[in-house]
Tab-separated table of C-alpha atoms in Angstrom:
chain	number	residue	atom	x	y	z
A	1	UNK	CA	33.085	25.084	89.447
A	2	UNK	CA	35.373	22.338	89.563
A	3	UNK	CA	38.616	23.022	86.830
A	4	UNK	CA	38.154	19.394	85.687
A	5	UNK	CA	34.939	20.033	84.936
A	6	UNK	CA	36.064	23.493	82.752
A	7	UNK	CA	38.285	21.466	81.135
A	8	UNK	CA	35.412	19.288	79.585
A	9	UNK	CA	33.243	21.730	78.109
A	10	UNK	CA	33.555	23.558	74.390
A	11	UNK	CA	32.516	26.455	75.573
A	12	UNK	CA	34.832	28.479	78.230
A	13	UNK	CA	33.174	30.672	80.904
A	14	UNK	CA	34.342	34.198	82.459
A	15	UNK	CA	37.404	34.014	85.325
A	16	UNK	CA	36.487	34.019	89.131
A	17	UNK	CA	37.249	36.745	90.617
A	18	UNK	CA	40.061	35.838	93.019
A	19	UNK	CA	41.818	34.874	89.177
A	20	UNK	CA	41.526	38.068	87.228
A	21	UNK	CA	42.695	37.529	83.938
A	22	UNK	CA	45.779	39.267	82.634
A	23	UNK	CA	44.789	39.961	79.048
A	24	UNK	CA	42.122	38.642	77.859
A	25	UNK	CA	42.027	39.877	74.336
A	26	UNK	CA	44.993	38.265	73.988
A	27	UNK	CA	44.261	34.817	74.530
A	28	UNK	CA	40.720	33.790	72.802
A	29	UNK	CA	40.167	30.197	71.983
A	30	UNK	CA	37.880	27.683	72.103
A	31	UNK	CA	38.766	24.615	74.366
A	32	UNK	CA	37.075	20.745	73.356
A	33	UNK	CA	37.096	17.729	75.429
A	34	UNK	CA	37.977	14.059	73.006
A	35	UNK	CA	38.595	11.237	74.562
A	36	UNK	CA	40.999	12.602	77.842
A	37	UNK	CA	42.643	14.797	74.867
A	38	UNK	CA	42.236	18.317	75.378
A	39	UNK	CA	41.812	20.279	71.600
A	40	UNK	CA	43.031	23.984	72.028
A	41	UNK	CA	41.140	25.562	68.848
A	42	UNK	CA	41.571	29.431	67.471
A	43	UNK	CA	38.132	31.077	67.759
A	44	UNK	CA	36.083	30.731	65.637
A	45	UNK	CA	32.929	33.384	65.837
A	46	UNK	CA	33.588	37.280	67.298
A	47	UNK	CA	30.913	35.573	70.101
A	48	UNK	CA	33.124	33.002	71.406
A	49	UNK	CA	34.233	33.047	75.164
A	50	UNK	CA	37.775	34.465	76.055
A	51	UNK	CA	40.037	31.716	77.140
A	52	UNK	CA	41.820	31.284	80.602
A	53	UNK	CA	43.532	34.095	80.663
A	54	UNK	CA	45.597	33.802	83.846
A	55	UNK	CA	48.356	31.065	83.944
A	56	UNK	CA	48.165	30.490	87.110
A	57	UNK	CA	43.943	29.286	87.556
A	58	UNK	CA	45.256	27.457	83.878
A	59	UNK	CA	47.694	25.574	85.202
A	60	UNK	CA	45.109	24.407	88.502
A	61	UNK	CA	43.043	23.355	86.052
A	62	UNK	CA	44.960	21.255	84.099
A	63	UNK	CA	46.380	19.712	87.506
A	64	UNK	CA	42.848	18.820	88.550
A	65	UNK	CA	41.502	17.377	85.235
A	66	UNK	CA	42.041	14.131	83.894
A	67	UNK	CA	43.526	15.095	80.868
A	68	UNK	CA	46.355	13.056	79.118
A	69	UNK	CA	47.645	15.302	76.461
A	70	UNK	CA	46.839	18.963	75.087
A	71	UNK	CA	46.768	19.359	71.482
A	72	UNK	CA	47.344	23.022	70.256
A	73	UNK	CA	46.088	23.973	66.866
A	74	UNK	CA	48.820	25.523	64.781
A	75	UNK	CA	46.460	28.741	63.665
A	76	UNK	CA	46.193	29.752	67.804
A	77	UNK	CA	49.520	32.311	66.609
A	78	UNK	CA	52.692	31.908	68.160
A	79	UNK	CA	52.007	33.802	71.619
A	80	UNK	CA	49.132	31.523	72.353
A	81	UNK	CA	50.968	28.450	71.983
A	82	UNK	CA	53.750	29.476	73.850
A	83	UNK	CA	51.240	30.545	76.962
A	84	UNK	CA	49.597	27.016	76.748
A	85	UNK	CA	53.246	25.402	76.549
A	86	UNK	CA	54.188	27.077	79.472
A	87	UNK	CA	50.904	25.963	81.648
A	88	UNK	CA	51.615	22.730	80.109
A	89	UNK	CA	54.780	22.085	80.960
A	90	UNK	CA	54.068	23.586	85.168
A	91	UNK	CA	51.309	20.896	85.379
A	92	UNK	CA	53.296	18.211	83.450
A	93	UNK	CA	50.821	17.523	80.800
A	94	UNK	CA	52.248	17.081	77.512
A	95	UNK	CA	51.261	19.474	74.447
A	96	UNK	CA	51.382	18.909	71.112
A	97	UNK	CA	50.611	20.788	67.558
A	98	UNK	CA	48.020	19.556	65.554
A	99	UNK	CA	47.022	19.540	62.050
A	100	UNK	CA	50.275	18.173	60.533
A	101	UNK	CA	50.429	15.901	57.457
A	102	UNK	CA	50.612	12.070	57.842
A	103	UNK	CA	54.426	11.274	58.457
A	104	UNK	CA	54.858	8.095	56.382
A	105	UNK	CA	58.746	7.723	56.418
A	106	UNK	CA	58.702	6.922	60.161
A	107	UNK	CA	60.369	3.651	60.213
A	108	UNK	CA	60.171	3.385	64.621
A	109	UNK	CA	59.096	-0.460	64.215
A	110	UNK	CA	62.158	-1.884	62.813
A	111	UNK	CA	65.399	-3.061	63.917
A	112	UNK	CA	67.416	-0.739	62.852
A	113	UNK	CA	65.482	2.263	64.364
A	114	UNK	CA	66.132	0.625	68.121
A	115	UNK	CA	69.486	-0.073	67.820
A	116	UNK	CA	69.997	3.573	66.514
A	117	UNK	CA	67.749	4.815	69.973
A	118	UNK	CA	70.238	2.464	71.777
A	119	UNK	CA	73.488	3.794	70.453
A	120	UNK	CA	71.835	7.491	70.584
A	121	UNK	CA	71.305	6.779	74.553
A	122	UNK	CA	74.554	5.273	75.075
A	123	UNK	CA	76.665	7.636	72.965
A	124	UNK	CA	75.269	10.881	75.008
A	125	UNK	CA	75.392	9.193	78.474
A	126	UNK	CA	79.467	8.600	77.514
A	127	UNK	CA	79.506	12.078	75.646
A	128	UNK	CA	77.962	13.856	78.939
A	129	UNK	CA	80.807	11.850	81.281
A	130	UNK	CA	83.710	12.379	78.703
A	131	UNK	CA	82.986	16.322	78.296
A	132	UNK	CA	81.539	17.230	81.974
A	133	UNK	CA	85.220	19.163	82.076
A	134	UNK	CA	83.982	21.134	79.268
A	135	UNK	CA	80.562	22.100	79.939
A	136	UNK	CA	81.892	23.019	83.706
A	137	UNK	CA	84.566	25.450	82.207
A	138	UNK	CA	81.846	26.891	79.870
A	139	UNK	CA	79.489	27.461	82.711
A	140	UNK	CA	82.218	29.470	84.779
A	141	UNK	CA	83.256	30.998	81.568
A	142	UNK	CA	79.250	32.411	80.568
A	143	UNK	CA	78.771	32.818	84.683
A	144	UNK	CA	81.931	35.605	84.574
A	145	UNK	CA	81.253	36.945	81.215
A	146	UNK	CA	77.533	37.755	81.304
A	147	UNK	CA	75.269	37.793	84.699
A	148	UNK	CA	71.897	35.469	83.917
A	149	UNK	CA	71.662	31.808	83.305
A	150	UNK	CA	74.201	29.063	82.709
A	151	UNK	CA	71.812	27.626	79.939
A	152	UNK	CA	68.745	28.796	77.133
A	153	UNK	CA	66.082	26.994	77.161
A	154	UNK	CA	63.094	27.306	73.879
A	155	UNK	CA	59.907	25.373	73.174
A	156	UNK	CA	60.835	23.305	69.271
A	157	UNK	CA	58.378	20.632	67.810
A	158	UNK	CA	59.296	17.045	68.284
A	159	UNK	CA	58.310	13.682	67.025
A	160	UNK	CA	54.856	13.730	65.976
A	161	UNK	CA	54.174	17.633	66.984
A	162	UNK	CA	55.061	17.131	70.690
A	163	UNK	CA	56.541	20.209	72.337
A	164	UNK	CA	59.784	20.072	74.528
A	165	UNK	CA	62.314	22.620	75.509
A	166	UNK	CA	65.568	22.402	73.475
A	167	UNK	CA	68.566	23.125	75.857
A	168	UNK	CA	71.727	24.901	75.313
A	169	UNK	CA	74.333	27.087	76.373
A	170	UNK	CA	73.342	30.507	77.036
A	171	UNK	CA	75.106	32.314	74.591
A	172	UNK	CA	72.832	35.829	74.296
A	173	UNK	CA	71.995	38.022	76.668
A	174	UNK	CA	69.480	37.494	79.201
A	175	UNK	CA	65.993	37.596	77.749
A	176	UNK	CA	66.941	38.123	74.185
A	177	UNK	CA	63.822	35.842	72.856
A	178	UNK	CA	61.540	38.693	74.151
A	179	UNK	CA	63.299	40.952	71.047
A	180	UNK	CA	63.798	37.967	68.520
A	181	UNK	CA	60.832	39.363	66.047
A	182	UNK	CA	62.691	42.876	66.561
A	183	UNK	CA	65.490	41.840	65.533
A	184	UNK	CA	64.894	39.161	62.610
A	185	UNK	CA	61.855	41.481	61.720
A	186	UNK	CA	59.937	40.153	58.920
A	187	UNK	CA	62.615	37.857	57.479
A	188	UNK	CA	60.768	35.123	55.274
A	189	UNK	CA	63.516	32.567	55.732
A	190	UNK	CA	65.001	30.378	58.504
A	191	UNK	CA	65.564	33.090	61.324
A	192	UNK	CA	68.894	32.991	61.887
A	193	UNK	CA	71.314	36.647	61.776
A	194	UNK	CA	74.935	36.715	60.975
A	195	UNK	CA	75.783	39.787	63.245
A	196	UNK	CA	72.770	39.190	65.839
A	197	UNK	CA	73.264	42.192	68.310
A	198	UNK	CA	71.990	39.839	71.070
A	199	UNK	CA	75.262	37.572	70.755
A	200	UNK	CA	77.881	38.380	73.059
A	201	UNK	CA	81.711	37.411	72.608
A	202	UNK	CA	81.931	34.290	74.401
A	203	UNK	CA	78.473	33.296	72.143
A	204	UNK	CA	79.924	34.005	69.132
A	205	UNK	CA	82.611	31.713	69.912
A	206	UNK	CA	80.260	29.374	71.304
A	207	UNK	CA	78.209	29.335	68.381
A	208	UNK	CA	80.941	28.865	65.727
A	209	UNK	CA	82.659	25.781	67.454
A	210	UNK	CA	78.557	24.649	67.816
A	211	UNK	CA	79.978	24.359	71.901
A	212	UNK	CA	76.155	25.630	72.639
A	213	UNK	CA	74.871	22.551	71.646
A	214	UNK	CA	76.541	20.335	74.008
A	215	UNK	CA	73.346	20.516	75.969
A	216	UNK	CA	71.140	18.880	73.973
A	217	UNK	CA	72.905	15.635	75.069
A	218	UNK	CA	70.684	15.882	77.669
A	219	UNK	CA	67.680	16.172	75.463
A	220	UNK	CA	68.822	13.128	73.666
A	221	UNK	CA	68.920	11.423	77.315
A	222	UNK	CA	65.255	12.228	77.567
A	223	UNK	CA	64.406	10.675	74.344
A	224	UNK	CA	63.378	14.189	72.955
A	225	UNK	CA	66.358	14.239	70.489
A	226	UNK	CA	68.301	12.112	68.221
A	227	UNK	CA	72.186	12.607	67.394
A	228	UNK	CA	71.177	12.319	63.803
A	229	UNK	CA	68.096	13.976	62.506
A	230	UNK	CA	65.849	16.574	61.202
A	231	UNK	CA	66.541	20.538	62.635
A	232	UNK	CA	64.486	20.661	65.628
A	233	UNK	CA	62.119	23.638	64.532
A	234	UNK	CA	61.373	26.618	66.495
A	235	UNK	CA	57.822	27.959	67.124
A	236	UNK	CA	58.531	31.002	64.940
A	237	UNK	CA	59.824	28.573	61.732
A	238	UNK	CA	57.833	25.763	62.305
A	239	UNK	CA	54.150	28.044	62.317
A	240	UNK	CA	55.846	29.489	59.085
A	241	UNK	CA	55.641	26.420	56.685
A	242	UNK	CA	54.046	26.238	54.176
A	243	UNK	CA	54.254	22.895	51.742
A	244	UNK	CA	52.650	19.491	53.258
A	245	UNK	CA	56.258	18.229	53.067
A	246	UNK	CA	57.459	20.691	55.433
A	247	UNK	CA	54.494	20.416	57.690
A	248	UNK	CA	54.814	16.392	57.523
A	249	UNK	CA	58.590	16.453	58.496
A	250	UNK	CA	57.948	17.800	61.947
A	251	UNK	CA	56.295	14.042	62.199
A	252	UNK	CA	60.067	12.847	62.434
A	253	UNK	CA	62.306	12.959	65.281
A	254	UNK	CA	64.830	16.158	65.605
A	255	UNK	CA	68.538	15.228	66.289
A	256	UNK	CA	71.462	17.293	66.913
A	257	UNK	CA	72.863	17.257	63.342
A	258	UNK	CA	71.981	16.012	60.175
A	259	UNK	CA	71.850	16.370	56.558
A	260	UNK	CA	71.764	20.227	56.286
A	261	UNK	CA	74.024	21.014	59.186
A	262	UNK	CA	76.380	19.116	57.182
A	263	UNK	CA	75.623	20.763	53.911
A	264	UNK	CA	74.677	23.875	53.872
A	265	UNK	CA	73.778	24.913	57.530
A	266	UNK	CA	73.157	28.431	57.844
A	267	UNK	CA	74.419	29.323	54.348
A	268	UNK	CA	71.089	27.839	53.106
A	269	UNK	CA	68.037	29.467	55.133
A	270	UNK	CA	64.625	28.793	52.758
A	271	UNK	CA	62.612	26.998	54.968
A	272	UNK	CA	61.491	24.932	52.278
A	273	UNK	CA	64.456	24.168	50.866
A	274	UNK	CA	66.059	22.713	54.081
A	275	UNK	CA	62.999	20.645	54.741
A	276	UNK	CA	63.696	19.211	51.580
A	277	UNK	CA	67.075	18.010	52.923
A	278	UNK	CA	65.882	16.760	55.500
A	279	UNK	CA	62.781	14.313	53.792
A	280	UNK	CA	65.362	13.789	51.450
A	281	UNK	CA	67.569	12.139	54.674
A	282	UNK	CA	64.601	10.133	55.886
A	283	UNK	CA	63.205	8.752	53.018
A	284	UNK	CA	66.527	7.381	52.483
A	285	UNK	CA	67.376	6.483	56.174
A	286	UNK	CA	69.811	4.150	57.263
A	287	UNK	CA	72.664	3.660	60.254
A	288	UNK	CA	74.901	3.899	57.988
A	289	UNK	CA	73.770	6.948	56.724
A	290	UNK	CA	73.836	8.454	60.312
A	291	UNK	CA	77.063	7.623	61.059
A	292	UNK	CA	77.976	9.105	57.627
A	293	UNK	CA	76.429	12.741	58.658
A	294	UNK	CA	78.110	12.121	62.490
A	295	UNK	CA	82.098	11.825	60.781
A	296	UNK	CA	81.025	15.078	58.631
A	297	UNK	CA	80.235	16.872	61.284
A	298	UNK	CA	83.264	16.543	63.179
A	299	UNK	CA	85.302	18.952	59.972
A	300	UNK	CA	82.095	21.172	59.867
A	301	UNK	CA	82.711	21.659	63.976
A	302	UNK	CA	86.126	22.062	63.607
A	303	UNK	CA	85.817	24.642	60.763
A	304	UNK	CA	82.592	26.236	61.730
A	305	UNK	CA	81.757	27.243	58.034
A	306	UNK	CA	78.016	28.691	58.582
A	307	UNK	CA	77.772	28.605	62.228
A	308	UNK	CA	76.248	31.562	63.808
C-alpha cells in the first residue's frame, strides 16, 4: 500500500513486516484525512487500530503524502505528541495542536504589528552580529565544562498551536528531558526547580544572567519568536491548562520576554496566574508597551532576581 494512500484513511491498518513497530500500545490513535490536513485524534473505542508505531515507516509516509499540515489533538498525552513532532519535523511537515480557544486579541493585520515583526527581525540579525563573541566563548566554555551538545533544543507551542523547537544554550546535562517528570514529579505549577540536580555550574550561571537564551535570536530570525511576548509554553505546561484563557493565549505569538519575565518570573509559577499576565499584555498591546517590557528587562538580566 502506498503511505499516501495510509495517510487518507480514518482507519489505520497493521505495520508491514519489514517495519515492525516498536511499541505499539504506546502509540494508539486514530488518523483522519480534511482537506490535505492530517487530524491526529486519541482513540476513541478499545477496537480502534494501533497507530504507526515505528518512526521511521511514519516519517516515509508523511514524505510520500500530500499532506500540508498535521494537527495533533491535545488529549493524544504528551509522549504521543512528541513522537508525531519528531516524524513531523524529519519530513518537514508542520504540526500543530488543536482544540484551542478562538484567539481574538491577535492584532497581525495592522500597522503596528509589521513594524514590530520588522524591528523584531532587524534587532536579532544586529543582536546575533554584535554578540557572536559571546555565544562563541559560551560554546567553548559548555564544550570544556560538560561533554554533549553546544545547544538544547525542546518542542513549545507557537502562534496559533504550531510546534517549533525553542533553542538555547545547553545548560543541563546531556539528556536531562528524559528525567524532567522525575524530577519536577507531580508539581501542579509552572515546572520550573530552584536547585534542579540536572543544572550544572556553568548553567546555573547561565541561567541567572538568562545567557541561555541568547539562542532564541535565532528563533526570532525564523519568525517562530518575538522579542516581546507571551512565555513560549512547553509540552508538559501547555497540555496542563486548564481555563479557556490559558488555552486561547497559546493563539498569540511567544517572544523572548515579556510581561511576567519582568514581573514576577519564576517567583510566580501558577500556570493560570501567569497566563493572566500575559492576556493582560495583549489585550493591551502596543510598541510602546514592548519597548517598555525590553528597558525592564535589561535590570531584571543584570540582577537575575527569579532566574533559574
Amino acid at each position: 500500500m502506498q503511505s499516501s494512500v495510509l495517510l487518507k484513511t480514518s482507519q489505520v491498518i497493521t505495520l508491514p513486516s519489514e517495519y515492525p513497530p516498536t511499541d505499539q500500545s504506546l502509540y494508539f490513535c486514530n488518523l483522519r484525512w480534511k482537506q490535505k490536513i492530517l487530524l491526529v485524534l486519541p482513540n476513541l473505542t478499545v477496537s480502534s487500530f494501533p497507530a504507526i508505531a515505528n518512526e521511521t515507516w511514519l516519517i516515509d509516509c508523511l514524505r510520500r503524502s500530500p499532506v500540508k499540515k498535521v494537527c495533533l489533538d491535545s488529549n493524544l498525552g504528551e509522549d504521543r505528541i512528541l513522537f508525531w513532532a519528531n516524524a513531523c519535523e524529519r519530513s518537514e511537515k508542520p504540526v500543530f495542536l488543536r482544540r484551542m480557544s478562538s484567539y481574538k486579541y491577535d492584532r497581525c493585520q495592522s500597522l503596528s504589528w509589521w513594524v514590530k515583526r520588522g524591528c523584531d527581525w532587524l534587532a536579532a540579525a544586529v543582536l546575533c552580529l554584535l554578540l557572536s563573541p559571546l555565544f562563541l566563548g559560551l560554546a567553548t566554555l559548555i564544550s570544556l565544562t560538560s561533554p554533549g551538545s553546544l545547544f538544547f533544543r525542546q518542542w513549545r507551542v507557537g502562534k496559533n498551536g504550531q510546534l517549533f523547537q525553542i533553542i538555547k544554550f545547553r545548560s543541563m546535562v546531556m539528556g536531562a528531558e528524559n528525567m524532567h517528570h522525575q524530577v519536577m514529579g507531580n508539581q501542579s505549577g509552572l515546572h520550573k526547580c530552584l536547585e534542579d540536580p540536572r543544572v550544572g555550574q556553568l548553567g546555573r550561571w547561565m541561567r541567572r544572567c538568562s545567557l541561555d537564551e541568547l539562542p532564541q535570536l535565532f528563533n526570532v530570525l525564523r519568525g517562530e519568536m518575538s522579542l516581546v511576548g507571551p512565555r513560549p509554553w512547553a509540552l508538559y505546561d501547555a497540555l496542563r491548562l486548564n481555563t479557556a484563557a490559558g488555552k486561547e493565549r497559546l493563539r498569540a505569538l511567544p517572544g523572548i520576554t515579556g510581561a511576567w519575565q519582568v514581573t514576577e518570573r519564576s517567583n510566580l509559577r501558577d500556570l493560570d496566574a501567569v497566563s493572566e499576565y500575559d492576556l493582560k499584555y495583549l489585550a493591551q498591546w502596543s510598541l510602546w508597551s514592548d519597548l517598555k517590557i525590553l528597558l525592564l528587562t535589561i535590570p531584571k538580566v543584570i540582577v537575575g532576581n527569579g532566574a533559574y
